[in-house]
CSV table of C-alpha atoms in Angstrom, one decimal:
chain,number,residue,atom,x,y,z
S,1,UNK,CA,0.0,0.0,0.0
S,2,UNK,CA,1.6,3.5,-0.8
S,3,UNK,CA,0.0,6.5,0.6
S,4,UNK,CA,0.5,9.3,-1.7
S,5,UNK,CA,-0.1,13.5,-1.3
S,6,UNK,CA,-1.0,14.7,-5.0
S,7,UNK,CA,-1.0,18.7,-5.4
S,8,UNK,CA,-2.0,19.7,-8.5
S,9,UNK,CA,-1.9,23.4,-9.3
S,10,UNK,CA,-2.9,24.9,-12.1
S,11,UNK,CA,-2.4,28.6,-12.9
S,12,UNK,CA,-4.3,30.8,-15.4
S,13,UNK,CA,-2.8,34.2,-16.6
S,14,UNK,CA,-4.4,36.5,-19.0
S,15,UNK,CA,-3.6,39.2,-21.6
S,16,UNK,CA,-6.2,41.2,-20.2
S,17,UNK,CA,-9.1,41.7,-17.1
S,18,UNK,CA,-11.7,38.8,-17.6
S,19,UNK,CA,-14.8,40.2,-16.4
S,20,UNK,CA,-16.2,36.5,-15.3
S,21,UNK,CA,-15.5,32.8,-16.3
S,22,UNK,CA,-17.8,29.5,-15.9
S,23,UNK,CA,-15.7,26.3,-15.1
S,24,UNK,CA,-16.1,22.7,-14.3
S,25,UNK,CA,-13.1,20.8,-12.2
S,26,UNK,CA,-12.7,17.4,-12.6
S,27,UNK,CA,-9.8,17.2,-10.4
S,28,UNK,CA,-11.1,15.0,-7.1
S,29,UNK,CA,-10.5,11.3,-6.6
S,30,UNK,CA,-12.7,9.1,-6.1
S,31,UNK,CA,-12.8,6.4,-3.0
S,32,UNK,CA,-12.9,2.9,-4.7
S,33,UNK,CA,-11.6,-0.6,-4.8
S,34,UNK,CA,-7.9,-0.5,-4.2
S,35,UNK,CA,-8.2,3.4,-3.4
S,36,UNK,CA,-9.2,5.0,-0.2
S,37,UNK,CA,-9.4,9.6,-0.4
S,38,UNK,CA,-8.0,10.0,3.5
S,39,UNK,CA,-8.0,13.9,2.4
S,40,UNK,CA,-9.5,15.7,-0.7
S,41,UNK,CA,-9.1,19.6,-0.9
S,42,UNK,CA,-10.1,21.8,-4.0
S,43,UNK,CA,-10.0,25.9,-4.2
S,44,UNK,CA,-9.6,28.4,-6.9
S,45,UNK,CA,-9.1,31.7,-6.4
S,46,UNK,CA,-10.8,33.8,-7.3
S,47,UNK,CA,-14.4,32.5,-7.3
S,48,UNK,CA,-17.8,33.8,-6.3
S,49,UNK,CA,-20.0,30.1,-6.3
S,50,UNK,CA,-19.4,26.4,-6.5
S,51,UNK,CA,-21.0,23.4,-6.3
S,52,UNK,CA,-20.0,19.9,-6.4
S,53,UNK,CA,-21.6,16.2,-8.3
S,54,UNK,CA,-21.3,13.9,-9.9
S,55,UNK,CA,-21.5,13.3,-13.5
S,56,UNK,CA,-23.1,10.4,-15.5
S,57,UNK,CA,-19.6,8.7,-15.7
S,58,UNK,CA,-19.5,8.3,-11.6
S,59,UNK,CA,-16.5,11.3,-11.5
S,60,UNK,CA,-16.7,14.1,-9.0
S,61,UNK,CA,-17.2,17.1,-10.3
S,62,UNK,CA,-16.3,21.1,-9.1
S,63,UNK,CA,-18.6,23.6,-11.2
S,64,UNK,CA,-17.4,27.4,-10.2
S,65,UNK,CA,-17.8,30.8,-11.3
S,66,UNK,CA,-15.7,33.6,-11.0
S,67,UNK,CA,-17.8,36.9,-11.1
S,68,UNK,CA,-15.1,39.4,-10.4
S,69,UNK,CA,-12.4,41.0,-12.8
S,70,UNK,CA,-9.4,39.1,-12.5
S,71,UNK,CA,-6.1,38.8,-14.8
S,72,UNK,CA,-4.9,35.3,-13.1
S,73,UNK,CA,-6.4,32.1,-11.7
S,74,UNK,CA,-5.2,29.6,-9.8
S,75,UNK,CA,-6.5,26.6,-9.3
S,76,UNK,CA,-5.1,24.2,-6.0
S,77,UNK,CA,-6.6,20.4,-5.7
S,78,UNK,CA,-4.6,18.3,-2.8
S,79,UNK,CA,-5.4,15.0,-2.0
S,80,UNK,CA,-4.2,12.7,0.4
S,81,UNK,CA,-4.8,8.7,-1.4
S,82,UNK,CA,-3.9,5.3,-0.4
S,83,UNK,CA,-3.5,3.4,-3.5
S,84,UNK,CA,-2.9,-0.8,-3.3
S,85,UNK,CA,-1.7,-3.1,-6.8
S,86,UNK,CA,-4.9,-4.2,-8.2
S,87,UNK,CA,-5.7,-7.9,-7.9
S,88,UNK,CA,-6.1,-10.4,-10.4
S,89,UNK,CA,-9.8,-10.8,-12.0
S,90,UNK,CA,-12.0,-13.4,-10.3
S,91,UNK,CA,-14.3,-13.4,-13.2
S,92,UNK,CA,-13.2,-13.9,-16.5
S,93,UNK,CA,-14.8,-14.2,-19.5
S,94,UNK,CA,-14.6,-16.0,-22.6
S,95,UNK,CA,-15.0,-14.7,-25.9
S,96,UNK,CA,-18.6,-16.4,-26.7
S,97,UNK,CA,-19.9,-14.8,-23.5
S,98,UNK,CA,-18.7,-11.3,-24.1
S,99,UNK,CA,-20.1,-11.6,-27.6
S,100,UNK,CA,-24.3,-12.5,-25.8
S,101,UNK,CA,-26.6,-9.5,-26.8
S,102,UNK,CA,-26.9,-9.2,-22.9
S,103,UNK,CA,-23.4,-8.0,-22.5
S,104,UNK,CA,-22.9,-6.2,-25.9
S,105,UNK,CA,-26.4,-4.2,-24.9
S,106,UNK,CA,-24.9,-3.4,-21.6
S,107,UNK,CA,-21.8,-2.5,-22.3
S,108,UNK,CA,-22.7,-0.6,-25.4
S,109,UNK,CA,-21.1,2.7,-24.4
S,110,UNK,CA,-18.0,1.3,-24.0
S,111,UNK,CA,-17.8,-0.7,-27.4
S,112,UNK,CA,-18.3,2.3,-29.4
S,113,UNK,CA,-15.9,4.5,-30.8
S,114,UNK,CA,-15.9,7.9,-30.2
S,115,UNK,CA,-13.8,10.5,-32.8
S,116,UNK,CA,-11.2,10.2,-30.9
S,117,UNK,CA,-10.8,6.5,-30.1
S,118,UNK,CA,-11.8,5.5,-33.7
S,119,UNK,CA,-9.1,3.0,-34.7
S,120,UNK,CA,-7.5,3.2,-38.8
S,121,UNK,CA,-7.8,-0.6,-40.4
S,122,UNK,CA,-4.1,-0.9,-39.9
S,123,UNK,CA,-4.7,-0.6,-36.1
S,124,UNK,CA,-7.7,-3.3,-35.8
S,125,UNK,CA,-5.9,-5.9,-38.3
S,126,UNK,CA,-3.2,-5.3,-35.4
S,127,UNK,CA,-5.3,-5.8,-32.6
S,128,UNK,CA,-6.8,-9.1,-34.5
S,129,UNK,CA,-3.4,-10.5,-35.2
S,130,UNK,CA,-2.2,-9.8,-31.4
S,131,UNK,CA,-5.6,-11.3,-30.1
S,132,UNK,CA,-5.1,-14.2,-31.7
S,133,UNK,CA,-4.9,-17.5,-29.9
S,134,UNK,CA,-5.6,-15.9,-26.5
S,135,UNK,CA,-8.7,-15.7,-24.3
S,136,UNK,CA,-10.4,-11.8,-23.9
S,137,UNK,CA,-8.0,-10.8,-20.7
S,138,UNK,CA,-4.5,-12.0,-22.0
S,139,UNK,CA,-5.7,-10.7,-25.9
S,140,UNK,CA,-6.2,-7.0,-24.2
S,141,UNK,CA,-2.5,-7.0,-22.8
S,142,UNK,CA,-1.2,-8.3,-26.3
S,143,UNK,CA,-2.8,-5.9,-27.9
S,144,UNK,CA,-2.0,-3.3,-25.6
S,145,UNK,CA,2.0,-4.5,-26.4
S,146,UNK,CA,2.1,-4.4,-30.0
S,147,UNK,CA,0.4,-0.8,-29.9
S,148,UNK,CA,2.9,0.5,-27.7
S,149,UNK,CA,5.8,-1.5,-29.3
S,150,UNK,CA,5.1,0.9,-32.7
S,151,UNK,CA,4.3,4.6,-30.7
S,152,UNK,CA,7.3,6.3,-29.6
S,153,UNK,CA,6.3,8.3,-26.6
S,154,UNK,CA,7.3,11.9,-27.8
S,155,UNK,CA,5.8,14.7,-26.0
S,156,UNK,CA,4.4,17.6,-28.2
S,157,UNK,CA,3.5,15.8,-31.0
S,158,UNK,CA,-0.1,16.1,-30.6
S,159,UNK,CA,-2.8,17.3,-28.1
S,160,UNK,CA,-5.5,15.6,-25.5
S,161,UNK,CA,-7.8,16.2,-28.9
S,162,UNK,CA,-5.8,14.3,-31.6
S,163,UNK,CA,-7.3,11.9,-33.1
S,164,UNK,CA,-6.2,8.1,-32.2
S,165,UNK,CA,-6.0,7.8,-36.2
S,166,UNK,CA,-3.4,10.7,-36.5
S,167,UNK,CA,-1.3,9.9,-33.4
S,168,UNK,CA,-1.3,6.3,-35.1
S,169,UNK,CA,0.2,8.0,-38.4
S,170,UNK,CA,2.5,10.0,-37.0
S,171,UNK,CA,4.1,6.7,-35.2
S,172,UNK,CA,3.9,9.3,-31.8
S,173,UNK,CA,2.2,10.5,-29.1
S,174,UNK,CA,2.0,10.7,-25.2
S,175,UNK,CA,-0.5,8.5,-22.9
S,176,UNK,CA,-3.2,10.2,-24.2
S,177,UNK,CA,-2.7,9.1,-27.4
S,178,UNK,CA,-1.6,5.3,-26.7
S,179,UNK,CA,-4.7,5.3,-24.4
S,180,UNK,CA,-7.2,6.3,-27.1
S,181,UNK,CA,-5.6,4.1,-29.7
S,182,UNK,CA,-5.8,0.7,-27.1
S,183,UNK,CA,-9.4,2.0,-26.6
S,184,UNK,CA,-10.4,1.8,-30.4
S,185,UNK,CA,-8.0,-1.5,-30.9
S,186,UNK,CA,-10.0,-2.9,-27.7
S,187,UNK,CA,-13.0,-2.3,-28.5
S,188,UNK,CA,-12.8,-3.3,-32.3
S,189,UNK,CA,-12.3,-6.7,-31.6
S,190,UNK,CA,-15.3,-6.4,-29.2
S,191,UNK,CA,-14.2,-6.0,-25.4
S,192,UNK,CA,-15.6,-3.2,-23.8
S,193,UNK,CA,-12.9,-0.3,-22.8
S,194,UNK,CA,-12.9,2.5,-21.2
S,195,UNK,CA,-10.6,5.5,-20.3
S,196,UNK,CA,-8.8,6.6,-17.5
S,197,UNK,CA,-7.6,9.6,-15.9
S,198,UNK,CA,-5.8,10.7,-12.6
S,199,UNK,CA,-2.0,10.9,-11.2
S,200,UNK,CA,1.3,8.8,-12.0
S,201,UNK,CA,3.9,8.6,-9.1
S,202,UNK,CA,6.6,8.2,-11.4
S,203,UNK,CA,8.9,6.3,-9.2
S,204,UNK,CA,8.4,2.2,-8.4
S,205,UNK,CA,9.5,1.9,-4.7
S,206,UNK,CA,10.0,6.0,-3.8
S,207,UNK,CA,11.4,6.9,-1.0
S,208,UNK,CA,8.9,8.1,2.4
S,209,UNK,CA,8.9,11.7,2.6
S,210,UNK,CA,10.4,12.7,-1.3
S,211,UNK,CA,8.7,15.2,-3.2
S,212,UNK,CA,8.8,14.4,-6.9
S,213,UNK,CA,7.2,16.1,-9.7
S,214,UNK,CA,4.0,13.8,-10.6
S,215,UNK,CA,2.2,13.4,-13.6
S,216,UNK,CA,-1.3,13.8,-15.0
S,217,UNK,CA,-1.7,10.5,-16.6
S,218,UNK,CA,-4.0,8.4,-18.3
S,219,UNK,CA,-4.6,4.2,-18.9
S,220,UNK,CA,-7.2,2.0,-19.7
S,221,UNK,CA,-9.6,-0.5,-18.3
S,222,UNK,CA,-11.6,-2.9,-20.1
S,223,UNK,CA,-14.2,-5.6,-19.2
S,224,UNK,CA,-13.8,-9.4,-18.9
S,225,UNK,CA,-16.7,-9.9,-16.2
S,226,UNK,CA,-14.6,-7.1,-14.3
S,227,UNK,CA,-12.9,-4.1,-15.0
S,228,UNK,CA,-9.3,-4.8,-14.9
S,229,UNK,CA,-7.0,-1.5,-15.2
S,230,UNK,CA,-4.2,-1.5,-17.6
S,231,UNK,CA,-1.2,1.6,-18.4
S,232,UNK,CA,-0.3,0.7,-21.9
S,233,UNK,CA,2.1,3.5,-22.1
S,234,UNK,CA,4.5,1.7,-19.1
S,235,UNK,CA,2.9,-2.0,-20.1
S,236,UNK,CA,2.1,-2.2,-16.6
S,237,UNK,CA,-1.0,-3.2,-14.7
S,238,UNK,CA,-2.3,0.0,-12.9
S,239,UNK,CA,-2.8,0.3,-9.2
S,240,UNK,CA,0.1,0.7,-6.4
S,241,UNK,CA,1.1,3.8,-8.2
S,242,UNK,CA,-1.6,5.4,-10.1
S,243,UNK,CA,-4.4,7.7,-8.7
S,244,UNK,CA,-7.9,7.6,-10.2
S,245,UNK,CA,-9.6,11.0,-11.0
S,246,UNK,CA,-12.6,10.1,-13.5
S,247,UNK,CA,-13.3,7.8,-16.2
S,248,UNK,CA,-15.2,7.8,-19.6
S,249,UNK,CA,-15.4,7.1,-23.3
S,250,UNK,CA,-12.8,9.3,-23.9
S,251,UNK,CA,-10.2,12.2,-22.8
S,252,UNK,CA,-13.7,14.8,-23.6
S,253,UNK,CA,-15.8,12.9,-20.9
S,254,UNK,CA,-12.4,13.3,-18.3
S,255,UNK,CA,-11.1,16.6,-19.1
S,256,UNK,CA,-9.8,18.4,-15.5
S,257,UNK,CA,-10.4,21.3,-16.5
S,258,UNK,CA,-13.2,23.0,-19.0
S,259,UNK,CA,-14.3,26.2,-18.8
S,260,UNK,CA,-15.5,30.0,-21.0
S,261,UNK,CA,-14.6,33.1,-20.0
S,262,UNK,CA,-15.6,36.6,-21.0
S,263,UNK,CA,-12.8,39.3,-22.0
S,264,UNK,CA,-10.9,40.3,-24.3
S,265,UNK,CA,-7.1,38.6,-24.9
S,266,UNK,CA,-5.6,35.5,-24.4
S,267,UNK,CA,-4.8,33.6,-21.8
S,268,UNK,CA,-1.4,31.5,-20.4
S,269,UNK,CA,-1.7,28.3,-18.4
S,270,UNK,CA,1.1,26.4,-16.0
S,271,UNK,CA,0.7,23.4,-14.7
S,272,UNK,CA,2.4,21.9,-11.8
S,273,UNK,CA,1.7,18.1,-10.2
S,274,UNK,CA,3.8,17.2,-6.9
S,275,UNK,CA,3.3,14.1,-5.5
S,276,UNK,CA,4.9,13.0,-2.0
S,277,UNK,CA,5.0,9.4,-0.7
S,278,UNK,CA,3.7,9.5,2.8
S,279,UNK,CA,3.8,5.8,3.5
């Protein structure tokens, strides 16, 4: 079990006054399986109004308003989370019995693509060659492998709205991309997916009491008769050091932060995550 402090602080400057702004957070863990919130503590500054619930995904959400001029925003969620290694499935299914109408009906939402999970034929003639031979929970790692084995993680490349398509023709990408590409490859061959988003300690075995610069991060799960959670961008099972914030279809359903403002001028943003290990 690793108990981890996540501080993730996100600073807004602008060209010029912004008379108000209207925002949504999605920046709160959520207690779960494997993951216990000892602490959870969210503030921007400025802001007039809030209030907090949950959206049709299960993810916590912060809606605010700032109602006031202001030329800078800064945004503070801290969060104290213990965080254990997932365990293996206890139910597993078979390909016939993911395949029932039951499943497919219930699962639909996470068997169909979304624009930015659609996968190119090249990807799903992938995923069908890596499937093969395997039963629905060892095909979804392979698959997961021989998408990562042809993306080179290069930061910059694209953004958290690039399609999985382009990402996959460019040969590069960050999590986002490898996570939306899995998703489509997943779900092509018919096993429900879905994504992930939250915090990366980026250390195996950290030392108590270092403070190391975190990142936002993102991974898969998909559904065998349980969702089983999956980084394809470290080819790792996720759990000990990963920190669920919200899950969807997509990056667009999990976005941390989405919001308008009014004023003229643009706007600058920094982002900083710091994670300590506690215990």
């Amino acid at each position: 079990m690793n108990r981890l402090r996540v501080v993730h602080t996100s600073t807004f400057r602008y060209a010029a006054p912004v008379q108000a702004s209207y925002n949504e957070a999605r920046m709160t863990p959520v207690s779960q399986a494997g993951q216990t919130v000892v602490s959870s503590r969210f503030e921007a500054q400025p802001h007039t109004w809030s209030y907090e619930y949950r959206d049709y995904w299960g993810t916590a959400v912060t809606a605010f308003e700032v109602l006031v001029p202001h030329e800078s925003m800064v945004i503070t969620a801290e969060h104290v989370v213990e965080v254990r290694e997932a365990a293996p499935p206890r139910a597993v299914l078979g390909w016939a019995a993911l395949r029932t109408d039951e499943v497919r009906d219930r699962m639909a939402e996470f068997l169909a693509d979304t624009p930015t999970t659609a996968a190119p034929d090249e990807v799903v003639e992938l995923a069908r060659t890596a499937a093969e031979g395997f039963e629905p929970s060892d095909a979804a790692v392979a698959v997961c492998e021989a998408l990562r084995d042809r993306l080179e993680y290069i930061p910059g490349v694209t953004t958290v709205h690039t399609p999985a398509a382009e990402a996959w023709q460019a040969g590069a990408g960050v999590c986002q991309d490898v996570a939306h590409l899995a998703l489509g490859a997943l779900r092509a061959i018919g096993i429900p997916a879905r994504y992930v988003s939250g915090y990366l300690h980026p250390t195996r075995g950290g030392e108590v009491g270092e403070t190391v610069t975190g990142e936002s991060h993102a991974w898969v799960e998909w559904w065998v008769g349980e969702w089983v959670a999956y980084d394809p961008t470290n080819r790792v099972p996720a759990g000990g050091h990963h920190v669920v914030l919200a899950r969807g279809r997509s990056y667009d359903d999990v976005a941390p932060l989405r919001g308008i403002y009014a004023g003229a001028g643009t706007q600058e943003l920094d982002v900083e995550v710091r994670i300590t290990r506690e215990a």
